[in-house]
Short mmCIF file of C-alpha atoms and ligand atoms in Angstrom, two decimals:
data_model
loop_
_atom_site.label_atom_id
_atom_site.label_comp_id
_atom_site.label_asym_id
_atom_site.label_seq_id
_atom_site.Cartn_x
_atom_site.Cartn_y
_atom_site.Cartn_z
CA MET A 1 -29.67 9.28 10.99
CA THR A 2 -28.56 11.49 7.92
CA ASN A 3 -26.50 9.81 5.22
CA PRO A 4 -23.37 10.83 4.74
CA ALA A 5 -23.25 13.04 1.55
CA ALA A 6 -26.11 14.99 2.92
CA SER A 7 -24.74 15.96 6.17
CA HIS A 8 -21.06 16.30 4.20
CA ASP A 9 -23.32 18.84 2.33
CA ALA A 10 -24.52 20.48 5.33
CA MET A 11 -21.28 20.70 7.33
CA ARG A 12 -19.93 22.65 3.87
CA THR A 13 -22.63 24.61 4.22
CA HIS A 14 -22.15 25.84 7.46
CA ALA A 15 -18.48 26.32 7.42
CA THR A 16 -19.66 29.48 4.74
CA ARG A 17 -21.34 30.91 7.40
CA LEU A 18 -18.76 30.50 9.74
CA GLN A 19 -16.53 32.17 7.42
CA THR A 20 -17.65 36.09 8.68
CA THR A 21 -16.68 34.88 12.50
CA SER A 22 -13.49 35.56 13.69
CA LEU A 23 -11.95 31.92 15.72
CA ARG A 24 -11.10 34.76 18.76
CA SER A 25 -14.87 35.75 18.46
CA LEU A 26 -15.38 32.03 18.75
CA VAL A 27 -14.18 31.83 21.39
CA GLU A 28 -14.53 35.05 22.77
CA GLY A 29 -18.15 34.76 21.92
CA ASP A 30 -18.04 30.86 24.42
CA PRO A 31 -15.43 31.10 26.69
CA ALA A 32 -16.80 27.11 28.04
CA ARG A 33 -15.41 25.69 25.41
CA ALA A 34 -11.72 26.38 26.61
CA THR A 35 -12.57 23.35 28.51
CA ASP A 36 -16.00 21.78 27.33
CA PHE A 37 -13.52 21.15 24.27
CA ALA A 38 -10.72 19.61 26.54
CA PHE A 39 -10.03 15.68 27.03
CA ARG A 40 -7.55 14.03 29.50
CA ILE A 41 -6.58 10.22 28.92
CA GLY A 42 -3.64 9.09 31.28
CA PRO A 43 -0.79 10.76 31.17
CA LEU A 44 -2.42 12.99 28.08
CA TYR A 45 -4.21 16.03 27.45
CA VAL A 46 -5.54 17.80 24.25
CA ASN A 47 -7.28 21.21 23.57
CA PHE A 48 -9.59 21.91 19.92
CA ALA A 49 -10.93 24.93 21.47
CA ARG A 50 -8.33 27.06 18.81
CA GLN A 51 -10.36 24.58 16.15
CA GLY A 52 -12.00 27.02 13.03
CA TYR A 53 -15.73 25.31 14.09
CA ASP A 54 -18.50 26.06 16.86
CA ARG A 55 -20.53 23.74 18.08
CA GLU A 56 -23.89 23.35 15.91
CA ALA A 57 -20.45 23.19 13.43
CA LEU A 58 -20.35 20.18 16.01
CA ASP A 59 -23.18 18.89 15.77
CA GLN A 60 -22.76 18.55 11.98
CA LEU A 61 -19.78 16.66 12.22
CA PHE A 62 -21.17 14.15 14.85
CA SER A 63 -24.03 13.27 12.74
CA LEU A 64 -21.37 12.83 9.91
CA ALA A 65 -19.60 11.11 12.10
CA GLU A 66 -23.10 8.69 13.29
CA ALA A 67 -23.70 8.57 9.35
CA ASN A 68 -20.63 6.29 8.47
CA ASP A 69 -21.44 4.53 11.45
CA LEU A 70 -17.86 4.92 13.11
CA ALA A 71 -19.08 2.96 16.16
CA GLY A 72 -19.87 -0.14 14.07
CA ARG A 73 -16.47 0.87 12.93
CA ILE A 74 -14.45 0.62 15.89
CA ARG A 75 -15.48 -2.40 16.86
CA ALA A 76 -15.05 -4.00 13.29
CA LEU A 77 -11.32 -2.95 13.94
CA PHE A 78 -11.28 -4.69 17.07
CA ASP A 79 -12.81 -7.45 16.60
CA GLY A 80 -10.45 -8.47 13.84
CA GLU A 81 -13.01 -7.77 10.74
CA PRO A 82 -11.67 -7.46 7.72
CA VAL A 83 -11.63 -3.76 7.72
CA ASN A 84 -8.18 -4.00 5.14
CA THR A 85 -11.13 -4.19 2.34
CA THR A 86 -8.98 -4.58 -0.88
CA GLU A 87 -6.43 -7.10 0.57
CA HIS A 88 -9.49 -8.67 2.46
CA ARG A 89 -7.66 -8.90 5.93
CA PRO A 90 -7.89 -7.28 9.99
CA ALA A 91 -5.62 -4.30 10.78
CA LEU A 92 -5.64 -5.73 13.96
CA HIS A 93 -2.72 -3.52 15.49
CA THR A 94 -5.04 -3.14 19.14
CA ALA A 95 -4.54 -6.77 19.55
CA LEU A 96 -0.54 -6.47 19.61
CA ARG A 97 -0.74 -4.33 22.48
CA SER A 98 -4.56 -4.80 24.00
CA ASP A 99 -7.09 -7.75 24.67
CA LEU A 100 -10.13 -5.80 24.52
CA SER A 101 -12.13 -8.02 22.23
CA ASP A 102 -13.12 -11.67 22.89
CA ALA A 103 -13.34 -11.70 18.70
CA PRO A 104 -11.51 -15.70 18.41
CA VAL A 105 -9.78 -13.45 15.50
CA ALA A 106 -8.64 -11.34 17.57
CA LYS A 107 -7.40 -13.37 20.43
CA ALA A 108 -5.85 -15.42 17.98
CA ALA A 109 -3.80 -12.33 17.17
CA HIS A 110 -3.51 -11.00 21.27
CA ALA A 111 -2.11 -15.30 22.37
CA GLN A 112 0.75 -15.16 19.61
CA ALA A 113 1.82 -11.30 19.88
CA ILE A 114 2.13 -11.78 23.77
CA ASP A 115 4.41 -15.65 22.46
CA VAL A 116 6.44 -13.14 20.34
CA ARG A 117 6.81 -10.29 23.23
CA ALA A 118 8.11 -13.17 25.47
CA ARG A 119 10.49 -13.98 22.77
CA MET A 120 11.80 -10.21 22.40
CA ARG A 121 12.20 -10.17 26.35
CA GLY A 122 14.74 -13.62 25.97
CA TRP A 123 16.22 -11.83 23.37
CA VAL A 124 17.17 -8.40 24.98
CA GLN A 125 18.05 -10.38 28.27
CA ALA A 126 20.35 -12.90 25.95
CA LEU A 127 22.38 -9.70 24.26
CA ALA A 128 22.58 -8.04 27.64
CA ALA A 129 24.78 -11.44 28.58
CA GLY A 130 26.92 -10.35 25.89
CA PRO A 131 29.70 -8.52 24.19
CA VAL A 132 27.72 -6.25 21.63
CA THR A 133 27.57 -3.19 22.63
CA ASP A 134 26.08 -1.81 18.59
CA ILE A 135 22.29 -2.91 17.09
CA VAL A 136 21.97 -1.91 14.05
CA SER A 137 18.82 -1.40 12.55
CA ILE A 138 18.32 -1.96 9.38
CA GLY A 139 14.87 -1.38 7.95
CA ILE A 140 12.63 1.59 5.87
CA GLY A 141 9.42 3.15 6.56
CA GLY A 142 7.13 0.46 8.68
CA SER A 143 10.08 -0.51 9.64
CA ASP A 144 11.62 1.73 11.21
CA LEU A 145 9.93 5.29 11.14
CA GLY A 146 8.61 3.64 14.58
CA PRO A 147 11.36 2.23 16.69
CA ARG A 148 13.14 5.00 15.64
CA LEU A 149 10.94 8.03 16.66
CA ALA A 150 10.41 6.47 20.17
CA ALA A 151 14.21 4.95 20.66
CA GLY A 152 15.47 8.20 20.20
CA ALA A 153 13.00 9.90 22.01
CA LEU A 154 12.44 7.69 25.35
CA SER A 155 16.56 7.09 25.53
CA GLU A 156 17.91 8.04 28.34
CA PRO A 157 21.28 8.95 27.48
CA ALA A 158 23.14 7.69 31.27
CA ALA A 159 21.23 4.34 30.95
CA GLY A 160 24.14 2.70 30.05
CA ARG A 161 22.44 0.46 27.79
CA PHE A 162 23.29 -0.60 24.46
CA ARG A 163 23.61 2.42 21.39
CA LEU A 164 20.57 1.76 18.86
CA HIS A 165 21.76 3.11 14.55
CA PHE A 166 19.05 2.63 12.48
CA LEU A 167 19.80 2.26 8.79
CA SER A 168 16.91 2.79 6.09
CA ASN A 169 18.40 4.60 3.05
CA ILE A 170 20.14 2.80 -0.07
CA ASP A 171 21.87 5.69 -0.25
CA GLY A 172 26.50 4.13 0.44
CA ASN A 173 26.66 7.11 1.83
CA ALA A 174 24.31 7.33 5.09
CA VAL A 175 26.29 3.01 5.14
CA GLU A 176 29.54 3.74 5.10
CA ARG A 177 29.69 6.66 7.59
CA MET A 178 28.18 4.16 10.06
CA LEU A 179 30.91 1.59 9.90
CA ALA A 180 33.47 3.73 10.43
CA GLU A 181 31.80 4.45 14.51
CA LEU A 182 31.19 0.67 14.89
CA ASP A 183 33.87 -2.26 15.47
CA PRO A 184 32.12 -5.64 14.02
CA ALA A 185 32.52 -7.69 17.20
CA ARG A 186 30.67 -5.70 19.23
CA THR A 187 28.21 -5.15 17.47
CA ALA A 188 24.75 -7.12 16.77
CA VAL A 189 22.34 -6.56 13.21
CA LEU A 190 19.09 -6.40 13.32
CA LEU A 191 17.37 -6.77 9.60
CA VAL A 192 13.69 -5.69 9.86
CA SER A 193 11.05 -6.55 6.99
CA LYS A 194 7.66 -7.99 7.10
CA SER A 195 8.20 -8.84 3.15
CA PHE A 196 11.61 -8.80 3.04
CA GLY A 197 11.60 -8.13 -0.02
CA THR A 198 12.73 -4.96 -0.11
CA ARG A 199 15.57 -3.72 -2.24
CA GLU A 200 16.48 -0.87 0.25
CA THR A 201 17.22 -3.50 3.70
CA LEU A 202 18.17 -6.66 1.41
CA LEU A 203 21.36 -4.42 0.14
CA ASN A 204 22.05 -2.60 2.90
CA GLY A 205 21.85 -5.86 4.81
CA GLU A 206 23.85 -7.86 2.65
CA ILE A 207 26.88 -5.25 3.19
CA LEU A 208 26.05 -5.50 6.77
CA ARG A 209 26.75 -9.57 6.84
CA ASP A 210 29.87 -9.47 5.22
CA TRP A 211 31.08 -6.71 8.01
CA LEU A 212 30.17 -8.89 10.99
CA ASP A 213 32.71 -11.20 11.42
CA ASP A 214 30.10 -13.59 13.26
CA ALA A 215 27.20 -14.28 11.12
CA SER A 216 25.16 -15.27 14.43
CA ARG A 217 24.89 -11.43 15.33
CA LEU A 218 22.44 -11.30 12.47
CA TYR A 219 18.49 -11.23 13.61
CA ALA A 220 15.82 -10.85 11.57
CA ILE A 221 12.19 -10.20 12.18
CA THR A 222 9.37 -10.79 8.87
CA ALA A 223 6.48 -12.09 7.98
CA ASN A 224 8.45 -13.57 5.97
CA VAL A 225 10.53 -16.14 7.99
CA ASP A 226 11.40 -18.35 4.81
CA ARG A 227 12.71 -15.59 2.95
CA ALA A 228 15.13 -14.53 6.04
CA ARG A 229 16.63 -18.11 6.11
CA GLU A 230 17.09 -17.96 1.74
CA ALA A 231 17.98 -15.31 1.48
CA PHE A 232 20.43 -15.09 4.80
CA ASP A 233 20.67 -18.30 6.09
CA ILE A 234 19.05 -16.75 9.56
CA PRO A 235 17.93 -19.96 11.52
CA ALA A 236 14.78 -19.76 12.73
CA GLU A 237 15.29 -19.05 16.63
CA ARG A 238 16.69 -15.71 15.22
CA VAL A 239 14.21 -14.51 13.99
CA LEU A 240 11.13 -13.09 15.39
CA PRO A 241 7.74 -13.59 12.80
CA MET A 242 5.67 -10.50 12.39
CA TRP A 243 1.76 -11.05 10.70
CA ASP A 244 0.45 -9.96 7.92
CA TRP A 245 -2.85 -8.29 9.70
CA VAL A 246 -0.12 -5.98 11.58
CA GLY A 247 0.56 -2.73 8.89
CA GLY A 248 3.54 -1.94 8.09
CA ARG A 249 2.99 1.05 10.17
CA TYR A 250 1.25 0.23 12.38
CA SER A 251 3.90 -2.08 13.53
CA LEU A 252 6.18 -0.18 16.20
CA TRP A 253 4.61 -2.97 18.54
CA SER A 254 4.96 -5.58 16.91
CA ALA A 255 8.56 -7.68 16.99
CA VAL A 256 9.84 -3.68 14.87
CA GLY A 257 9.73 -2.40 18.28
CA LEU A 258 12.90 -4.46 19.49
CA PRO A 259 15.72 -1.73 18.48
CA VAL A 260 12.72 0.54 21.16
CA ALA A 261 13.61 -2.73 23.82
CA LEU A 262 17.26 -3.12 23.19
CA ALA A 263 16.95 0.59 23.82
CA ILE A 264 14.65 1.64 26.61
CA GLY A 265 14.48 -1.58 28.28
CA MET A 266 11.48 -4.79 27.81
CA ASP A 267 10.06 -3.31 30.28
CA GLY A 268 9.44 0.45 29.09
CA PHE A 269 8.29 -1.00 25.84
CA GLU A 270 5.35 -2.81 27.97
CA ALA A 271 4.89 0.69 29.03
CA MET A 272 4.73 2.24 25.99
CA LEU A 273 1.99 -0.81 24.92
CA ALA A 274 0.43 -0.57 28.27
CA GLY A 275 -0.02 3.21 27.02
CA ALA A 276 -1.57 2.73 23.29
CA ALA A 277 -3.78 0.07 25.53
CA GLU A 278 -5.07 3.09 27.49
CA MET A 279 -5.92 5.53 24.81
CA ASP A 280 -7.17 1.82 23.10
CA ALA A 281 -9.97 1.23 25.79
CA HIS A 282 -11.25 4.74 25.42
CA VAL A 283 -11.54 4.84 21.31
CA LEU A 284 -13.46 1.60 22.00
CA ARG A 285 -16.04 2.36 24.98
CA GLN A 286 -16.65 6.10 24.78
CA PRO A 287 -19.28 7.45 23.20
CA LEU A 288 -18.65 9.18 19.90
CA ARG A 289 -18.74 12.65 21.53
CA GLN A 290 -16.83 12.05 24.50
CA ASN A 291 -13.82 10.13 22.10
CA VAL A 292 -10.78 12.20 21.33
CA ALA A 293 -9.15 10.40 18.90
CA VAL A 294 -13.39 10.62 17.38
CA TRP A 295 -12.72 14.58 18.11
CA HIS A 296 -9.65 14.12 16.06
CA ALA A 297 -10.67 12.16 13.25
CA LEU A 298 -13.64 14.89 12.51
CA THR A 299 -11.36 17.60 13.34
CA ALA A 300 -8.75 16.86 9.85
CA VAL A 301 -12.19 16.78 8.27
CA TRP A 302 -13.62 19.90 9.38
CA ASN A 303 -10.75 21.21 8.46
CA ARG A 304 -9.61 19.23 4.67
CA ASN A 305 -13.42 19.48 3.52
CA ALA A 306 -15.42 22.27 5.33
CA LEU A 307 -12.24 24.79 4.85
CA GLY A 308 -10.97 23.31 2.22
CA LEU A 309 -7.66 23.76 3.75
CA SER A 310 -4.83 21.81 2.01
CA THR A 311 -1.93 20.57 4.36
CA GLN A 312 -1.42 19.99 7.86
CA ALA A 313 1.50 20.27 9.83
CA VAL A 314 2.84 18.97 13.54
CA LEU A 315 4.53 21.55 15.64
CA PRO A 316 6.49 19.22 19.30
CA TYR A 317 8.11 21.88 21.04
CA ASP A 318 10.78 19.00 22.26
CA ASP A 319 14.02 17.84 20.40
CA ARG A 320 13.07 14.44 21.48
CA LEU A 321 10.09 14.73 18.81
CA LYS A 322 11.87 16.38 16.49
CA LEU A 323 11.22 12.61 13.87
CA LEU A 324 7.33 12.86 14.60
CA PRO A 325 6.62 14.81 11.77
CA ASN A 326 8.30 11.94 9.69
CA TYR A 327 6.31 9.41 11.50
CA LEU A 328 3.66 11.03 10.96
CA GLN A 329 3.06 11.73 7.38
CA GLN A 330 3.83 7.82 6.79
CA LEU A 331 1.21 7.08 8.47
CA VAL A 332 -1.42 9.15 8.43
CA MET A 333 -0.11 10.15 3.81
CA GLU A 334 0.69 6.34 3.24
CA SER A 335 -2.72 5.57 4.77
CA LEU A 336 -4.82 8.29 3.83
CA GLY A 337 -3.09 8.97 0.11
CA LYS A 338 -6.23 7.94 -2.46
CA SER A 339 -8.63 8.66 -4.40
CA VAL A 340 -10.39 5.28 -5.20
CA ARG A 341 -13.53 4.71 -2.13
CA ALA A 342 -13.17 0.77 -1.20
CA ASP A 343 -15.58 0.17 -3.31
CA GLY A 344 -13.73 0.97 -6.58
CA SER A 345 -15.53 4.12 -7.24
CA PRO A 346 -13.77 7.64 -7.35
CA VAL A 347 -13.60 9.84 -3.64
CA THR A 348 -16.39 12.23 -3.61
CA CYS A 349 -14.19 14.72 -1.30
CA ASP A 350 -10.38 16.05 -0.93
CA THR A 351 -8.86 13.12 1.14
CA VAL A 352 -5.45 13.83 3.32
CA ALA A 353 -3.59 17.00 3.24
CA ALA A 354 -0.05 17.09 2.75
CA TRP A 355 1.05 16.76 6.18
CA TRP A 356 4.14 18.43 7.36
CA GLY A 357 5.98 19.94 10.58
CA GLY A 358 9.25 20.97 12.30
CA VAL A 359 10.29 20.76 15.86
CA GLY A 360 9.45 24.59 17.57
CA THR A 361 11.14 26.38 18.69
CA ASP A 362 13.43 25.97 15.81
CA SER A 363 10.06 25.86 13.13
CA GLN A 364 10.16 30.10 14.94
CA HIS A 365 13.13 30.71 12.65
CA SER A 366 12.03 29.35 9.31
CA PHE A 367 8.40 28.54 7.89
CA PHE A 368 6.67 30.78 10.91
CA GLN A 369 6.41 33.86 8.96
CA ALA A 370 3.95 31.43 6.68
CA LEU A 371 1.58 30.34 9.18
CA HIS A 372 1.06 33.97 10.26
CA GLN A 373 0.74 35.97 7.22
CA GLY A 374 0.66 33.83 4.25
CA THR A 375 -1.86 33.93 1.75
CA GLN A 376 -2.21 29.67 3.02
CA VAL A 377 -3.84 28.73 6.46
CA VAL A 378 -2.14 25.81 7.65
CA PRO A 379 -4.43 23.91 10.46
CA LEU A 380 -1.73 22.97 13.20
CA ASP A 381 -1.53 20.39 16.27
CA LEU A 382 1.18 21.77 18.59
CA ILE A 383 2.86 19.04 20.72
CA GLY A 384 4.34 20.04 24.60
CA ILE A 385 5.96 17.63 27.35
CA ALA A 386 4.92 19.50 30.39
CA ASP A 387 7.65 18.04 32.01
CA PRO A 388 10.49 17.98 30.29
CA GLY A 389 12.80 15.94 32.60
CA HIS A 390 15.51 18.56 32.38
CA ASP A 391 16.76 21.05 35.57
CA TYR A 392 17.27 23.80 32.33
CA ARG A 393 14.02 26.00 33.91
CA ALA A 394 14.27 28.58 32.52
CA ASN A 395 15.17 27.33 29.14
CA ARG A 396 11.19 25.46 29.58
CA ASP A 397 9.52 27.98 30.53
CA GLU A 398 10.55 29.88 27.32
CA LEU A 399 9.92 26.72 25.45
CA HIS A 400 6.78 26.42 27.24
CA ALA A 401 6.16 31.05 27.10
CA ASN A 402 6.78 30.32 23.05
CA LEU A 403 4.22 27.42 22.52
CA LEU A 404 1.20 29.61 24.50
CA ALA A 405 2.28 32.14 22.47
CA GLN A 406 2.33 30.75 19.25
CA SER A 407 -0.88 29.15 19.93
CA GLU A 408 -2.70 32.22 20.42
CA ALA A 409 -1.28 34.09 18.34
CA LEU A 410 -1.67 32.61 15.05
CA ALA A 411 -5.93 32.02 16.77
CA ASN A 412 -6.30 35.93 17.47
CA GLY A 413 -3.48 37.60 15.29
CA ASP A 414 -2.96 41.62 15.30
CA SER A 415 -3.94 44.29 14.21
CA HIS A 416 -1.89 47.18 13.21
CA ASP A 417 -1.37 50.48 10.35
CA ASP A 418 0.59 49.20 8.32
CA PRO A 419 -0.16 47.16 6.40
CA HIS A 420 3.08 44.80 6.25
CA ARG A 421 2.64 44.50 10.52
CA VAL A 422 -1.18 42.59 10.10
CA TYR A 423 -1.53 39.39 11.33
CA PRO A 424 -4.95 38.18 9.99
CA GLY A 425 -5.47 34.70 12.94
CA GLY A 426 -7.93 32.86 11.96
CA ARG A 427 -4.97 30.16 11.89
CA PRO A 428 -6.38 27.00 13.85
CA SER A 429 -4.41 24.42 16.53
CA THR A 430 -4.93 21.82 18.39
CA TRP A 431 -3.00 21.14 21.29
CA LEU A 432 -1.19 17.82 22.33
CA GLN A 433 0.19 18.18 25.82
CA LEU A 434 1.61 15.03 27.26
CA ASP A 435 2.84 15.35 31.56
CA ARG A 436 6.47 13.34 30.46
CA LEU A 437 8.19 12.14 27.60
CA GLU A 438 7.66 8.59 29.10
CA PRO A 439 6.51 5.44 27.71
CA ARG A 440 2.95 5.51 28.71
CA ALA A 441 2.95 8.86 26.73
CA LEU A 442 4.56 8.44 23.91
CA GLY A 443 2.47 5.05 23.58
CA ALA A 444 -0.78 6.64 24.21
CA LEU A 445 0.03 9.80 21.72
CA LEU A 446 1.28 7.77 18.33
CA ALA A 447 -2.45 5.67 19.50
CA LEU A 448 -4.63 8.55 19.17
CA TYR A 449 -3.39 9.12 15.27
CA GLU A 450 -3.80 5.77 14.42
CA HIS A 451 -7.20 5.67 15.33
CA SER A 452 -8.13 8.97 14.09
CA VAL A 453 -6.52 7.96 10.85
CA TYR A 454 -8.44 5.21 10.92
CA LEU A 455 -11.16 7.38 11.26
CA GLN A 456 -10.67 9.31 8.14
CA GLY A 457 -10.32 6.81 6.62
CA VAL A 458 -14.17 5.66 7.37
CA ILE A 459 -15.44 8.74 6.95
CA TRP A 460 -13.47 9.36 4.03
CA GLY A 461 -15.12 5.15 2.74
CA ILE A 462 -10.70 4.64 1.69
CA ASN A 463 -8.98 1.97 2.59
CA PRO A 464 -6.42 2.81 5.23
CA PHE A 465 -4.39 0.10 4.85
CA ASP A 466 -3.03 -0.33 1.77
CA GLN A 467 -0.42 1.10 -0.29
CA PHE A 468 -1.15 0.15 -3.70
CA GLY A 469 0.81 3.72 -5.29
CA VAL A 470 4.07 2.85 -4.37
CA GLU A 471 4.86 -0.06 -6.02
CA LEU A 472 5.20 1.72 -9.62
CA GLY A 473 8.20 3.21 -9.07
CA LYS A 474 9.61 0.37 -7.43
CA GLN A 475 8.22 -1.12 -10.70
CA LEU A 476 10.32 1.14 -12.54
CA ALA A 477 13.50 1.21 -10.87
CA SER A 478 14.37 -1.93 -11.01
CA GLN A 479 13.99 -1.95 -14.95
CA LEU A 480 16.41 0.99 -15.01
CA LEU A 481 19.16 -0.37 -13.85
CA PRO A 482 20.64 -2.90 -16.84
CA ALA A 483 20.22 0.52 -18.67
CA LEU A 484 22.37 2.86 -15.86
CA ALA A 485 24.53 -0.40 -16.28
CA GLY A 486 24.55 0.58 -19.97
CA ASP A 487 23.03 -2.54 -20.62
CA ALA A 488 19.55 -1.09 -22.27
CA ASP A 489 18.43 2.63 -22.39
CA ALA A 490 14.99 3.71 -21.47
CA SER A 491 12.28 3.95 -23.40
CA ASP A 492 10.99 7.19 -22.21
CA PRO A 493 13.00 10.96 -23.74
CA VAL A 494 13.32 12.98 -21.10
CA THR A 495 14.15 9.73 -18.68
CA ARG A 496 16.98 8.93 -21.55
CA GLU A 497 19.20 12.55 -20.98
CA LEU A 498 18.81 12.27 -17.34
CA LEU A 499 19.96 8.63 -17.46
CA ALA A 500 22.44 9.83 -20.45
CA GLN A 501 23.67 12.97 -17.84
CA LEU A 502 23.90 10.74 -15.02
CA ARG A 503 26.05 8.33 -16.53
CA GLY A 504 28.09 10.69 -18.05
CA ARG A 505 29.25 12.00 -15.02
CA ALA A 506 29.09 9.04 -12.04
O1 LIG B 601 8.77 -3.67 6.19
P1 LIG B 601 9.22 -3.94 4.82
O2 LIG B 601 8.18 -5.36 4.35
O3 LIG B 601 10.47 -3.71 4.21
O4 LIG B 601 8.07 -2.63 3.61
C1 LIG B 601 8.61 -1.29 4.45
C2 LIG B 601 8.05 -0.24 3.59
O5 LIG B 601 8.25 0.28 2.29
C3 LIG B 601 6.64 -0.59 1.40
O6 LIG B 601 7.39 0.32 0.19
C4 LIG B 601 5.86 0.60 2.71
O7 LIG B 601 5.96 1.58 1.38
C5 LIG B 601 5.65 0.59 3.82
O8 LIG B 601 4.55 0.18 3.82
C6 LIG B 601 6.86 0.07 3.92
O9 LIG B 601 6.86 0.17 5.72
#
């Protein structure tokens, strides 16, 4: 087994040699890659054939994977070893949906998850039997992005279930606009916060608590049950617990997902978990070369470190997935946006690219010009839904035609006598296709990204489960509150000027 540094260098050397080979010729020279570089896991199909590596590069990437003991680290994750190295904790989001490890800590975590899921089912039934028609879920980051994405993507407009409203930002406009549409007598409010210390959630929670006409319709989902009672007088029977062995951005599968269960039913929520569990089994059991999460992670490492590409775009070609880029920004960039290795030493290579994205085909009318003819090559995850579930067949075919066309045009480019009309091509993409946008398929897709993120972290030697980088801004904000009230002044001269401008016009 070679050492990681040697594998990394060999990979970059080969990438330099490959630069003279176009993506089009890579594919034309090895047409079998169109199927050899593809995976089918239940309702999910993934194809890496239009990524800019050849089989020799893949050999080097897999030796890099072996040098970093990816198979052992996958087992460590599922067994509840302290893979969250800086906080000395397991990261057992897999135990929320699958029971694949015999390790006692993983078994205990799964048992707790099953207990809470039974309580979730009871809450859904009890709320459905009452006067409540609207649910407000107050949370932010990992306590908002996953449920908001999944509830929006999977809700059927005619299902006659609860209407879900998500409140995350501290901006009073968001609160004001939401309350204008709601009836306090027919609304229940969920305070979703793992820490129960997030200012946005607490302030918005106080507004909604005072707005409700019956405090018994205020619920909490948190790892800090005591604070929920102290701060909002919410008794234990109206609190669903979370645990510190689940990271916020990995918590959709826990009680944080209650809004999803309220939107699509508990059976639908459990189908989403089953899809994630199917991906878990694939990731845990497949050898590295037949493992789709390993391929996805190695592709990200190839684009970031071998090709030096600094951003990555995610383009769902389905309006119901328009929040997927937002969700993945937190999952990927809050997990991998680090420059210090788990052992405290500086990283030896670039880590996370800037992830962004938009929905297709709208994005073709906004930033695709840069993707085709800009100086920066942007690797893409193109996401399509084979059966979009509606009867507008012309729309479906046009959407699919555009998705196929963009994948080919970006990879192959086009020549022209007029230099302004030349398409350089060589833009790599991965094709991720769901048979239908239903809970099991979405669960598998999101679990794939979770596992890919973890494995990228292993290869870069960083801890994907902490987020110390979000604390400084919060500390400065709380220190500036008295200055905004005129009771103090800012120490930084620029902040002082900006503060004066803000206060002068407020
Ligand atoms: O769930 P909470 O404790 O309220 O945290 C909500 C979010 O805020 C934190 O600052 C982190 O950036 C996120 O990882 C977390 O998901």
